[in-house]
Amino acid sequence: GLSGIPLWSSDISGYHYLYNPPPDKELYLRWTEVGAFSADMHDENEGSGTGPSSERWQIWNDQDSTDTYRMYASIKTRMLPYLQVAVNEARATGIPIMRHLVIGHAKDPKVYAIGDEYMFGDSLLVAPVVTRGLTSRPVYLPDPAYYDFWTGARVAGSASVLANAPLDFVPIYAPVGAII
């Protein structure tokens, strides 16, 4: 979100896995969650890898994966008007769609060291799980108050909260007053 590339995304499950094991189910589903809240959501069915196990996890490997991908693809589709606003802003100003928290919260010293949360457009704080095996994670909310994207519950901000994050769930918050 600070690199100067306003329209960034990635191949869900990657393409190359030359120096790492191929994506497994957990990595695939976590990557799907991030893909839904990036400029472009697309799955990479092929890939290039080496090693004794070069089998990569695919969307159709089990019903759980298919259902999770379908859910996030549906959310992505419903979010297209919101995304279009963010794309237009990126084209006009260069501000990235996926933004480091320092953009918009530069006076809050706590955001400078956070590397695993980002704003998706100007109204959604996304906190992906990036550590294997976790089903909850702390999320720093720099604004005074938020709404949980999934439940609609109001959440106090200007603090860290412990967010529930099972394998098919990415913590997302909208600041009070946000238009989505």
CSV table of N, CA and C in Angstrom, one decimal:
chain,number,residue,atom,x,y,z
A,1,GLY,N,0.8,-1.2,0.0
A,1,GLY,CA,0.0,0.0,0.0
A,1,GLY,C,0.8,1.3,0.0
A,2,LEU,N,2.1,1.2,0.0
A,2,LEU,CA,3.0,2.3,0.0
A,2,LEU,C,4.0,2.3,-1.2
A,3,SER,N,3.8,1.3,-2.1
A,3,SER,CA,4.8,1.1,-3.2
A,3,SER,C,4.5,1.9,-4.4
A,4,GLY,N,3.4,2.6,-4.5
A,4,GLY,CA,3.1,3.4,-5.7
A,4,GLY,C,2.4,2.6,-6.8
A,5,ILE,N,2.0,1.4,-6.4
A,5,ILE,CA,1.2,0.5,-7.4
A,5,ILE,C,-0.2,0.5,-6.9
A,6,PRO,N,-1.1,1.3,-7.6
A,6,PRO,CA,-2.4,1.5,-7.0
A,6,PRO,C,-3.4,0.3,-7.3
A,7,LEU,N,-3.1,-0.5,-8.3
A,7,LEU,CA,-4.0,-1.6,-8.7
A,7,LEU,C,-3.2,-2.9,-8.6
A,8,TRP,N,-3.1,-3.4,-7.4
A,8,TRP,CA,-2.3,-4.6,-7.1
A,8,TRP,C,-3.3,-5.8,-6.8
A,9,SER,N,-2.9,-7.0,-7.2
A,9,SER,CA,-3.5,-8.2,-6.8
A,9,SER,C,-2.5,-9.3,-7.0
A,10,SER,N,-2.9,-10.6,-6.8
A,10,SER,CA,-2.0,-11.7,-7.0
A,10,SER,C,-2.8,-12.9,-7.4
A,11,ASP,N,-2.1,-13.9,-8.0
A,11,ASP,CA,-2.8,-15.1,-8.3
A,11,ASP,C,-3.0,-15.9,-7.0
A,12,ILE,N,-4.3,-16.2,-6.7
A,12,ILE,CA,-4.6,-17.0,-5.6
A,12,ILE,C,-4.0,-18.3,-5.7
A,13,SER,N,-3.2,-18.7,-4.7
A,13,SER,CA,-2.3,-19.8,-4.6
A,13,SER,C,-1.0,-19.7,-5.4
A,14,GLY,N,-0.8,-18.6,-6.0
A,14,GLY,CA,0.5,-18.3,-6.6
A,14,GLY,C,0.7,-19.0,-7.9
A,15,TYR,N,1.8,-18.8,-8.5
A,15,TYR,CA,2.2,-19.5,-9.7
A,15,TYR,C,3.4,-20.3,-9.5
A,16,HIS,N,4.5,-19.7,-9.0
A,16,HIS,CA,5.7,-20.4,-8.7
A,16,HIS,C,5.8,-20.8,-7.3
A,17,TYR,N,6.2,-22.0,-7.1
A,17,TYR,CA,6.5,-22.5,-5.7
A,17,TYR,C,7.8,-23.3,-5.8
A,18,LEU,N,8.8,-22.6,-6.3
A,18,LEU,CA,10.1,-23.3,-6.5
A,18,LEU,C,10.9,-23.6,-5.3
A,19,TYR,N,10.8,-22.7,-4.3
A,19,TYR,CA,11.6,-22.8,-3.1
A,19,TYR,C,10.7,-23.0,-1.8
A,20,ASN,N,9.4,-23.2,-2.0
A,20,ASN,CA,8.5,-23.4,-0.9
A,20,ASN,C,7.6,-24.6,-1.3
A,21,PRO,N,7.0,-25.2,-0.4
A,21,PRO,CA,6.0,-26.2,-0.7
A,21,PRO,C,4.8,-25.6,-1.5
A,22,PRO,N,4.1,-26.4,-2.3
A,22,PRO,CA,3.0,-25.8,-3.0
A,22,PRO,C,1.9,-25.4,-2.0
A,23,PRO,N,1.0,-24.5,-2.4
A,23,PRO,CA,-0.1,-24.1,-1.5
A,23,PRO,C,-1.0,-25.3,-1.1
A,24,ASP,N,-1.3,-25.4,0.2
A,24,ASP,CA,-2.2,-26.4,0.7
A,24,ASP,C,-3.6,-25.7,1.0
A,25,LYS,N,-4.5,-26.4,1.6
A,25,LYS,CA,-5.8,-25.9,1.7
A,25,LYS,C,-5.9,-24.6,2.6
A,26,GLU,N,-5.2,-24.6,3.7
A,26,GLU,CA,-5.2,-23.4,4.5
A,26,GLU,C,-4.7,-22.2,3.8
A,27,LEU,N,-3.5,-22.3,3.1
A,27,LEU,CA,-3.0,-21.2,2.4
A,27,LEU,C,-3.9,-20.8,1.3
A,28,TYR,N,-4.5,-21.8,0.6
A,28,TYR,CA,-5.4,-21.5,-0.5
A,28,TYR,C,-6.6,-20.6,0.0
A,29,LEU,N,-7.2,-21.1,1.1
A,29,LEU,CA,-8.4,-20.4,1.6
A,29,LEU,C,-8.1,-19.0,2.2
A,30,ARG,N,-6.9,-18.9,2.9
A,30,ARG,CA,-6.5,-17.6,3.4
A,30,ARG,C,-6.2,-16.6,2.2
A,31,TRP,N,-5.6,-17.1,1.2
A,31,TRP,CA,-5.3,-16.3,0.0
A,31,TRP,C,-6.6,-15.9,-0.7
A,32,THR,N,-7.6,-16.8,-0.8
A,32,THR,CA,-8.9,-16.4,-1.3
A,32,THR,C,-9.5,-15.2,-0.6
A,33,GLU,N,-9.4,-15.2,0.7
A,33,GLU,CA,-9.9,-14.1,1.5
A,33,GLU,C,-9.3,-12.8,1.1
A,34,VAL,N,-8.0,-12.8,1.0
A,34,VAL,CA,-7.3,-11.6,0.6
A,34,VAL,C,-7.6,-11.2,-0.9
A,35,GLY,N,-7.7,-12.2,-1.7
A,35,GLY,CA,-8.0,-11.9,-3.1
A,35,GLY,C,-9.4,-11.2,-3.3
A,36,ALA,N,-10.3,-11.6,-2.4
A,36,ALA,CA,-11.6,-10.9,-2.5
A,36,ALA,C,-11.6,-9.4,-2.2
A,37,PHE,N,-10.6,-9.1,-1.3
A,37,PHE,CA,-10.4,-7.7,-0.9
A,37,PHE,C,-9.1,-7.1,-1.4
A,38,SER,N,-9.0,-7.3,-2.7
A,38,SER,CA,-7.9,-6.7,-3.5
A,38,SER,C,-8.5,-6.2,-4.8
A,39,ALA,N,-7.6,-5.6,-5.6
A,39,ALA,CA,-8.2,-5.0,-6.9
A,39,ALA,C,-8.7,-6.0,-7.8
A,40,ASP,N,-8.2,-7.2,-7.8
A,40,ASP,CA,-8.6,-8.3,-8.8
A,40,ASP,C,-8.5,-9.6,-8.0
A,41,MET,N,-9.6,-10.4,-8.1
A,41,MET,CA,-9.7,-11.7,-7.5
A,41,MET,C,-9.6,-12.8,-8.6
A,42,HIS,N,-8.5,-13.5,-8.7
A,42,HIS,CA,-8.5,-14.6,-9.7
A,42,HIS,C,-7.6,-15.8,-9.1
A,43,ASP,N,-8.0,-16.9,-9.5
A,43,ASP,CA,-7.4,-18.2,-9.1
A,43,ASP,C,-6.4,-18.6,-10.1
A,44,GLU,N,-5.2,-19.1,-9.7
A,44,GLU,CA,-4.2,-19.6,-10.6
A,44,GLU,C,-4.2,-21.1,-10.5
A,45,ASN,N,-4.8,-21.8,-11.5
A,45,ASN,CA,-5.0,-23.2,-11.5
A,45,ASN,C,-3.7,-24.0,-11.9
A,46,GLU,N,-2.8,-23.3,-12.6
A,46,GLU,CA,-1.6,-24.0,-13.0
A,46,GLU,C,-0.5,-23.5,-12.1
A,47,GLY,N,0.7,-23.8,-12.5
A,47,GLY,CA,1.8,-23.3,-11.6
A,47,GLY,C,3.1,-24.1,-12.0
A,48,SER,N,4.2,-23.6,-11.4
A,48,SER,CA,5.4,-24.2,-11.7
A,48,SER,C,6.1,-24.5,-10.3
A,49,GLY,N,6.4,-25.8,-10.1
A,49,GLY,CA,7.0,-26.1,-8.8
A,49,GLY,C,7.9,-27.3,-8.9
A,50,THR,N,8.6,-27.5,-7.9
A,50,THR,CA,9.6,-28.7,-7.8
A,50,THR,C,9.5,-29.3,-6.5
A,51,GLY,N,10.2,-30.4,-6.4
A,51,GLY,CA,10.2,-31.1,-5.1
A,51,GLY,C,9.4,-32.4,-5.1
A,52,PRO,N,9.5,-33.1,-4.0
A,52,PRO,CA,8.8,-34.4,-3.9
A,52,PRO,C,7.3,-34.3,-4.0
A,53,SER,N,6.8,-33.2,-3.5
A,53,SER,CA,5.3,-33.0,-3.6
A,53,SER,C,5.1,-31.7,-4.3
A,54,SER,N,4.7,-31.8,-5.5
A,54,SER,CA,4.4,-30.5,-6.2
A,54,SER,C,2.9,-30.4,-6.5
A,55,GLU,N,2.1,-31.2,-5.8
A,55,GLU,CA,0.6,-31.1,-5.9
A,55,GLU,C,0.1,-29.8,-5.2
A,56,ARG,N,-0.5,-29.0,-5.9
A,56,ARG,CA,-1.0,-27.8,-5.3
A,56,ARG,C,-2.5,-27.9,-5.0
A,57,TRP,N,-3.0,-27.2,-4.0
A,57,TRP,CA,-4.4,-27.3,-3.6
A,57,TRP,C,-5.2,-26.5,-4.7
A,58,GLN,N,-6.4,-27.0,-5.0
A,58,GLN,CA,-7.2,-26.4,-6.0
A,58,GLN,C,-8.6,-26.1,-5.5
A,59,ILE,N,-9.3,-25.2,-6.1
A,59,ILE,CA,-10.6,-24.8,-5.7
A,59,ILE,C,-11.6,-26.0,-5.6
A,60,TRP,N,-11.4,-27.0,-6.5
A,60,TRP,CA,-12.3,-28.1,-6.5
A,60,TRP,C,-11.8,-29.3,-5.7
A,61,ASN,N,-10.8,-29.2,-4.9
A,61,ASN,CA,-10.3,-30.4,-4.2
A,61,ASN,C,-11.3,-30.9,-3.1
A,62,ASP,N,-12.1,-30.0,-2.6
A,62,ASP,CA,-13.1,-30.4,-1.6
A,62,ASP,C,-14.3,-29.4,-1.6
A,63,GLN,N,-15.4,-29.8,-1.1
A,63,GLN,CA,-16.6,-28.9,-1.1
A,63,GLN,C,-16.3,-27.7,-0.2
A,64,ASP,N,-15.6,-27.8,0.8
A,64,ASP,CA,-15.3,-26.7,1.7
A,64,ASP,C,-14.6,-25.6,0.9
A,65,SER,N,-13.6,-25.9,0.1
A,65,SER,CA,-12.8,-25.0,-0.7
A,65,SER,C,-13.7,-24.3,-1.7
A,66,THR,N,-14.5,-25.1,-2.4
A,66,THR,CA,-15.4,-24.6,-3.4
A,66,THR,C,-16.4,-23.6,-2.8
A,67,ASP,N,-17.0,-24.0,-1.6
A,67,ASP,CA,-18.0,-23.1,-1.0
A,67,ASP,C,-17.3,-21.8,-0.5
A,68,THR,N,-16.1,-21.9,0.1
A,68,THR,CA,-15.5,-20.7,0.5
A,68,THR,C,-15.1,-19.8,-0.6
A,69,TYR,N,-14.6,-20.3,-1.7
A,69,TYR,CA,-14.3,-19.5,-2.9
A,69,TYR,C,-15.6,-18.9,-3.4
A,70,ARG,N,-16.6,-19.7,-3.5
A,70,ARG,CA,-17.9,-19.2,-4.0
A,70,ARG,C,-18.4,-18.0,-3.2
A,71,MET,N,-18.3,-18.1,-1.8
A,71,MET,CA,-18.8,-17.1,-0.9
A,71,MET,C,-18.0,-15.8,-1.2
A,72,TYR,N,-16.7,-15.9,-1.2
A,72,TYR,CA,-15.8,-14.7,-1.4
A,72,TYR,C,-16.0,-14.1,-2.8
A,73,ALA,N,-16.2,-14.9,-3.8
A,73,ALA,CA,-16.4,-14.4,-5.2
A,73,ALA,C,-17.7,-13.7,-5.2
A,74,SER,N,-18.7,-14.2,-4.5
A,74,SER,CA,-20.0,-13.5,-4.4
A,74,SER,C,-19.9,-12.1,-3.7
A,75,ILE,N,-19.1,-12.1,-2.6
A,75,ILE,CA,-18.9,-10.8,-1.9
A,75,ILE,C,-18.2,-9.9,-2.9
A,76,LYS,N,-17.2,-10.4,-3.6
A,76,LYS,CA,-16.4,-9.5,-4.5
A,76,LYS,C,-17.3,-8.9,-5.6
A,77,THR,N,-18.2,-9.8,-6.1
A,77,THR,CA,-19.1,-9.3,-7.1
A,77,THR,C,-20.1,-8.2,-6.6
A,78,ARG,N,-20.6,-8.4,-5.4
A,78,ARG,CA,-21.5,-7.4,-4.8
A,78,ARG,C,-20.7,-6.1,-4.4
A,79,MET,N,-19.4,-6.2,-4.2
A,79,MET,CA,-18.6,-5.1,-3.9
A,79,MET,C,-18.1,-4.3,-5.1
A,80,LEU,N,-18.5,-4.7,-6.3
A,80,LEU,CA,-17.9,-4.1,-7.5
A,80,LEU,C,-18.2,-2.6,-7.6
A,81,PRO,N,-19.4,-2.1,-7.2
A,81,PRO,CA,-19.6,-0.6,-7.2
A,81,PRO,C,-18.6,0.1,-6.2
A,82,TYR,N,-18.4,-0.5,-5.0
A,82,TYR,CA,-17.4,0.1,-4.1
A,82,TYR,C,-16.0,0.1,-4.7
A,83,LEU,N,-15.7,-1.1,-5.3
A,83,LEU,CA,-14.4,-1.2,-5.9
A,83,LEU,C,-14.2,-0.2,-7.1
A,84,GLN,N,-15.2,0.0,-7.8
A,84,GLN,CA,-15.1,1.0,-8.9
A,84,GLN,C,-14.8,2.4,-8.4
A,85,VAL,N,-15.4,2.8,-7.3
A,85,VAL,CA,-15.1,4.1,-6.7
A,85,VAL,C,-13.6,4.1,-6.3
A,86,ALA,N,-13.1,3.1,-5.7
A,86,ALA,CA,-11.7,3.0,-5.3
A,86,ALA,C,-10.8,3.0,-6.6
A,87,VAL,N,-11.2,2.3,-7.6
A,87,VAL,CA,-10.4,2.4,-8.9
A,87,VAL,C,-10.4,3.8,-9.5
A,88,ASN,N,-11.5,4.4,-9.5
A,88,ASN,CA,-11.6,5.8,-10.0
A,88,ASN,C,-10.7,6.7,-9.2
A,89,GLU,N,-10.7,6.6,-7.9
A,89,GLU,CA,-9.8,7.4,-7.0
A,89,GLU,C,-8.4,7.1,-7.3
A,90,ALA,N,-8.0,5.8,-7.5
A,90,ALA,CA,-6.6,5.4,-7.8
A,90,ALA,C,-6.2,6.0,-9.1
A,91,ARG,N,-7.0,6.0,-10.1
A,91,ARG,CA,-6.7,6.6,-11.4
A,91,ARG,C,-6.5,8.1,-11.3
A,92,ALA,N,-7.3,8.7,-10.5
A,92,ALA,CA,-7.3,10.2,-10.4
A,92,ALA,C,-6.1,10.7,-9.5
A,93,THR,N,-5.8,9.9,-8.5
A,93,THR,CA,-4.9,10.4,-7.5
A,93,THR,C,-3.6,9.6,-7.3
A,94,GLY,N,-3.7,8.3,-7.7
A,94,GLY,CA,-2.6,7.4,-7.5
A,94,GLY,C,-2.6,6.7,-6.2
A,95,ILE,N,-3.6,7.0,-5.3
A,95,ILE,CA,-3.7,6.3,-4.0
A,95,ILE,C,-4.1,4.9,-4.3
A,96,PRO,N,-3.4,3.9,-3.6
A,96,PRO,CA,-3.7,2.5,-3.9
A,96,PRO,C,-5.0,2.1,-3.3
A,97,ILE,N,-5.6,1.0,-3.9
A,97,ILE,CA,-6.8,0.5,-3.4
A,97,ILE,C,-6.6,-0.3,-2.1
A,98,MET,N,-5.5,-1.0,-2.0
A,98,MET,CA,-5.0,-1.7,-0.8
A,98,MET,C,-4.0,-0.7,-0.2
A,99,ARG,N,-4.4,-0.1,1.0
A,99,ARG,CA,-3.6,1.0,1.6
A,99,ARG,C,-3.0,0.6,2.9
A,100,HIS,N,-1.8,0.8,3.1
A,100,HIS,CA,-1.2,0.7,4.4
A,100,HIS,C,-1.9,1.6,5.3
A,101,LEU,N,-2.1,1.3,6.6
A,101,LEU,CA,-2.8,2.1,7.6
A,101,LEU,C,-2.3,3.5,7.8
A,102,VAL,N,-1.0,3.6,7.4
A,102,VAL,CA,-0.4,5.0,7.6
A,102,VAL,C,-1.0,6.0,6.7
A,103,ILE,N,-1.6,5.5,5.5
A,103,ILE,CA,-2.3,6.4,4.6
A,103,ILE,C,-3.7,6.6,5.3
A,104,GLY,N,-3.9,7.8,5.7
A,104,GLY,CA,-5.2,8.1,6.4
A,104,GLY,C,-5.1,8.1,7.9
A,105,HIS,N,-4.0,7.6,8.5
A,105,HIS,CA,-3.8,7.6,9.9
A,105,HIS,C,-2.3,7.9,10.3
A,106,ALA,N,-1.7,8.8,9.5
A,106,ALA,CA,-0.3,9.2,9.7
A,106,ALA,C,0.0,9.7,11.0
A,107,LYS,N,-0.9,10.3,11.8
A,107,LYS,CA,-0.6,10.8,13.1
A,107,LYS,C,-0.7,9.8,14.2
A,108,ASP,N,-1.1,8.6,13.8
A,108,ASP,CA,-1.2,7.5,14.8
A,108,ASP,C,0.1,6.6,14.8
A,109,PRO,N,1.0,6.8,15.7
A,109,PRO,CA,2.3,6.1,15.7
A,109,PRO,C,2.1,4.5,15.7
A,110,LYS,N,1.0,4.1,16.2
A,110,LYS,CA,0.8,2.6,16.3
A,110,LYS,C,0.7,1.9,14.9
A,111,VAL,N,0.3,2.7,13.9
A,111,VAL,CA,0.1,2.0,12.6
A,111,VAL,C,1.4,1.8,11.8
A,112,TYR,N,2.4,2.5,12.2
A,112,TYR,CA,3.7,2.4,11.4
A,112,TYR,C,4.2,1.0,11.4
A,113,ALA,N,4.2,0.3,12.4
A,113,ALA,CA,4.8,-1.1,12.5
A,113,ALA,C,3.8,-2.2,12.1
A,114,ILE,N,2.6,-1.8,11.7
A,114,ILE,CA,1.6,-2.9,11.3
A,114,ILE,C,1.8,-3.2,9.9
A,115,GLY,N,2.1,-4.5,9.6
A,115,GLY,CA,2.3,-4.9,8.2
A,115,GLY,C,1.3,-5.9,7.7
A,116,ASP,N,0.4,-6.3,8.6
A,116,ASP,CA,-0.6,-7.3,8.2
A,116,ASP,C,-2.0,-6.9,8.3
A,117,GLU,N,-2.3,-5.6,8.2
A,117,GLU,CA,-3.6,-5.1,8.1
A,117,GLU,C,-3.6,-4.0,6.9
A,118,TYR,N,-4.7,-3.8,6.3
A,118,TYR,CA,-4.7,-2.7,5.3
A,118,TYR,C,-6.1,-2.2,5.1
A,119,MET,N,-6.2,-1.0,4.5
A,119,MET,CA,-7.5,-0.5,4.2
A,119,MET,C,-7.8,-0.9,2.7
A,120,PHE,N,-9.0,-1.4,2.5
A,120,PHE,CA,-9.4,-1.7,1.1
A,120,PHE,C,-10.3,-0.6,0.7
A,121,GLY,N,-9.8,0.3,-0.1
A,121,GLY,CA,-10.5,1.5,-0.4
A,121,GLY,C,-10.4,2.4,0.9
A,122,ASP,N,-11.3,3.3,1.0
A,122,ASP,CA,-11.2,4.2,2.2
A,122,ASP,C,-12.2,3.8,3.3
A,123,SER,N,-12.9,2.7,3.2
A,123,SER,CA,-13.9,2.3,4.2
A,123,SER,C,-13.9,0.9,4.8
A,124,LEU,N,-12.9,0.1,4.4
A,124,LEU,CA,-12.9,-1.2,5.0
A,124,LEU,C,-11.4,-1.6,5.5
A,125,LEU,N,-11.3,-1.9,6.7
A,125,LEU,CA,-10.1,-2.3,7.3
A,125,LEU,C,-10.1,-3.9,7.2
A,126,VAL,N,-9.1,-4.4,6.6
A,126,VAL,CA,-9.0,-5.9,6.4
A,126,VAL,C,-7.8,-6.4,7.2
A,127,ALA,N,-8.0,-7.4,7.9
A,127,ALA,CA,-6.9,-8.0,8.8
A,127,ALA,C,-6.7,-9.5,8.5
A,128,PRO,N,-6.1,-9.8,7.4
A,128,PRO,CA,-5.9,-11.2,7.0
A,128,PRO,C,-5.1,-12.0,8.0
A,129,VAL,N,-5.4,-13.3,8.1
A,129,VAL,CA,-4.6,-14.2,9.0
A,129,VAL,C,-3.4,-14.6,8.1
A,130,VAL,N,-2.2,-14.3,8.6
A,130,VAL,CA,-1.0,-14.6,7.8
A,130,VAL,C,0.0,-15.6,8.5
A,131,THR,N,-0.5,-16.1,9.6
A,131,THR,CA,0.3,-17.1,10.4
A,131,THR,C,-0.5,-18.4,10.4
A,132,ARG,N,0.2,-19.4,10.0
A,132,ARG,CA,-0.4,-20.8,9.9
A,132,ARG,C,-1.0,-21.2,11.2
A,133,GLY,N,-2.2,-21.8,11.1
A,133,GLY,CA,-2.9,-22.4,12.2
A,133,GLY,C,-3.7,-21.5,13.1
A,134,LEU,N,-3.6,-20.2,12.9
A,134,LEU,CA,-4.3,-19.3,13.8
A,134,LEU,C,-5.8,-19.2,13.4
A,135,THR,N,-6.7,-19.1,14.4
A,135,THR,CA,-8.1,-19.0,14.2
A,135,THR,C,-8.6,-17.7,14.9
A,136,SER,N,-7.7,-16.9,15.4
A,136,SER,CA,-8.1,-15.6,15.9
A,136,SER,C,-6.8,-14.7,15.8
A,137,ARG,N,-7.0,-13.4,15.8
A,137,ARG,CA,-5.8,-12.5,15.7
A,137,ARG,C,-6.1,-11.2,16.3
A,138,PRO,N,-5.1,-10.5,16.8
A,138,PRO,CA,-5.3,-9.1,17.2
A,138,PRO,C,-5.4,-8.2,16.0
A,139,VAL,N,-6.3,-7.2,16.1
A,139,VAL,CA,-6.5,-6.3,15.0
A,139,VAL,C,-6.5,-4.9,15.7
A,140,TYR,N,-5.7,-4.0,15.1
A,140,TYR,CA,-5.6,-2.6,15.6
A,140,TYR,C,-6.6,-1.8,14.8
A,141,LEU,N,-7.5,-1.1,15.5
A,141,LEU,CA,-8.5,-0.3,14.9
A,141,LEU,C,-8.2,1.2,15.2
A,142,PRO,N,-7.6,1.9,14.3
A,142,PRO,CA,-7.1,3.3,14.6
A,142,PRO,C,-8.2,4.3,14.8
A,143,ASP,N,-9.3,4.2,14.1
A,143,ASP,CA,-10.4,5.2,14.3
A,143,ASP,C,-11.2,4.9,15.6
A,144,PRO,N,-11.9,5.9,16.1
A,144,PRO,CA,-12.6,5.7,17.4
A,144,PRO,C,-13.6,4.6,17.4
A,145,ALA,N,-14.4,4.3,16.3
A,145,ALA,CA,-15.4,3.3,16.4
A,145,ALA,C,-15.6,2.7,15.0
A,146,TYR,N,-16.0,1.4,15.0
A,146,TYR,CA,-16.1,0.6,13.8
A,146,TYR,C,-17.4,-0.2,13.9
A,147,TYR,N,-17.7,-0.8,12.7
A,147,TYR,CA,-18.7,-1.8,12.7
A,147,TYR,C,-18.1,-3.1,12.1
A,148,ASP,N,-18.4,-4.2,12.7
A,148,ASP,CA,-17.9,-5.5,12.2
A,148,ASP,C,-18.6,-5.7,10.9
A,149,PHE,N,-17.9,-5.9,9.8
A,149,PHE,CA,-18.4,-6.1,8.5
A,149,PHE,C,-19.4,-7.3,8.4
A,150,TRP,N,-19.1,-8.3,9.1
A,150,TRP,CA,-19.9,-9.6,9.0
A,150,TRP,C,-21.1,-9.6,9.9
A,151,THR,N,-21.0,-9.0,11.1
A,151,THR,CA,-22.1,-9.1,12.1
A,151,THR,C,-22.9,-7.8,12.2
A,152,GLY,N,-22.2,-6.6,11.8
A,152,GLY,CA,-22.9,-5.3,12.0
A,152,GLY,C,-22.7,-4.8,13.4
A,153,ALA,N,-22.1,-5.6,14.3
A,153,ALA,CA,-21.9,-5.1,15.7
A,153,ALA,C,-20.9,-3.9,15.8
A,154,ARG,N,-21.3,-3.0,16.6
A,154,ARG,CA,-20.4,-1.8,16.8
A,154,ARG,C,-19.2,-2.2,17.7
A,155,VAL,N,-18.0,-1.8,17.3
A,155,VAL,CA,-16.8,-2.1,18.0
A,155,VAL,C,-16.0,-0.9,18.3
A,156,ALA,N,-15.6,-0.7,19.6
A,156,ALA,CA,-14.8,0.4,20.0
A,156,ALA,C,-13.4,0.4,19.3
A,157,GLY,N,-13.0,1.5,18.8
A,157,GLY,CA,-11.7,1.6,18.2
A,157,GLY,C,-10.7,2.3,19.0
A,158,SER,N,-9.7,2.8,18.3
A,158,SER,CA,-8.5,3.4,19.0
A,158,SER,C,-7.8,2.4,19.9
A,159,ALA,N,-7.9,1.2,19.6
A,159,ALA,CA,-7.4,0.1,20.4
A,159,ALA,C,-7.3,-1.2,19.5
A,160,SER,N,-6.7,-2.2,20.1
A,160,SER,CA,-6.6,-3.5,19.5
A,160,SER,C,-7.8,-4.4,20.0
A,161,VAL,N,-8.3,-5.2,19.2
A,161,VAL,CA,-9.4,-6.2,19.5
A,161,VAL,C,-8.9,-7.5,19.1
A,162,LEU,N,-9.4,-8.6,19.8
A,162,LEU,CA,-9.1,-9.9,19.4
A,162,LEU,C,-10.2,-10.4,18.5
A,163,ALA,N,-9.9,-10.6,17.2
A,163,ALA,CA,-10.9,-11.0,16.2
A,163,ALA,C,-10.9,-12.5,16.0
A,164,ASN,N,-12.1,-13.0,15.9
A,164,ASN,CA,-12.3,-14.4,15.6
A,164,ASN,C,-12.0,-14.6,14.1
A,165,ALA,N,-11.3,-15.6,13.7
A,165,ALA,CA,-10.9,-15.8,12.3
A,165,ALA,C,-10.7,-17.3,12.0
A,166,PRO,N,-11.8,-18.0,12.0
A,166,PRO,CA,-11.7,-19.4,11.5
A,166,PRO,C,-11.3,-19.4,10.1
A,167,LEU,N,-10.9,-20.6,9.6
A,167,LEU,CA,-10.3,-20.8,8.3
A,167,LEU,C,-11.0,-20.1,7.1
A,168,ASP,N,-12.3,-20.0,7.2
A,168,ASP,CA,-13.1,-19.4,6.1
A,168,ASP,C,-13.5,-18.0,6.4
A,169,PHE,N,-12.8,-17.3,7.2
A,169,PHE,CA,-13.3,-16.0,7.7
A,169,PHE,C,-12.1,-15.0,7.8
A,170,VAL,N,-12.2,-13.8,7.2
A,170,VAL,CA,-11.2,-12.8,7.4
A,170,VAL,C,-11.8,-11.6,8.2
A,171,PRO,N,-11.2,-11.1,9.2
A,171,PRO,CA,-11.7,-10.0,10.0
A,171,PRO,C,-11.7,-8.7,9.1
A,172,ILE,N,-12.9,-8.1,9.1
A,172,ILE,CA,-13.0,-6.8,8.4
A,172,ILE,C,-13.9,-5.9,9.2
A,173,TYR,N,-13.5,-4.6,9.2
A,173,TYR,CA,-14.2,-3.6,10.0
A,173,TYR,C,-14.4,-2.4,9.1
A,174,ALA,N,-15.5,-1.7,9.3
A,174,ALA,CA,-15.8,-0.4,8.7
A,174,ALA,C,-15.9,0.7,9.7
A,175,PRO,N,-15.1,1.8,9.5
A,175,PRO,CA,-15.3,2.9,10.5
A,175,PRO,C,-16.7,3.4,10.5
A,176,VAL,N,-17.2,3.8,11.7
A,176,VAL,CA,-18.5,4.4,11.8
A,176,VAL,C,-18.5,5.6,10.8
A,177,GLY,N,-19.6,5.7,10.0
A,177,GLY,CA,-19.8,6.7,9.0
A,177,GLY,C,-19.3,6.3,7.6
A,178,ALA,N,-18.7,5.2,7.5
A,178,ALA,CA,-18.2,4.7,6.2
A,178,ALA,C,-19.4,4.4,5.3
A,179,ILE,N,-19.2,4.6,4.0
A,179,ILE,CA,-20.2,4.3,3.0
A,179,ILE,C,-19.7,3.1,2.2
A,180,ILE,N,-20.4,2.0,2.2
A,180,ILE,CA,-19.9,0.8,1.5
A,180,ILE,C,-21.0,0.4,0.5
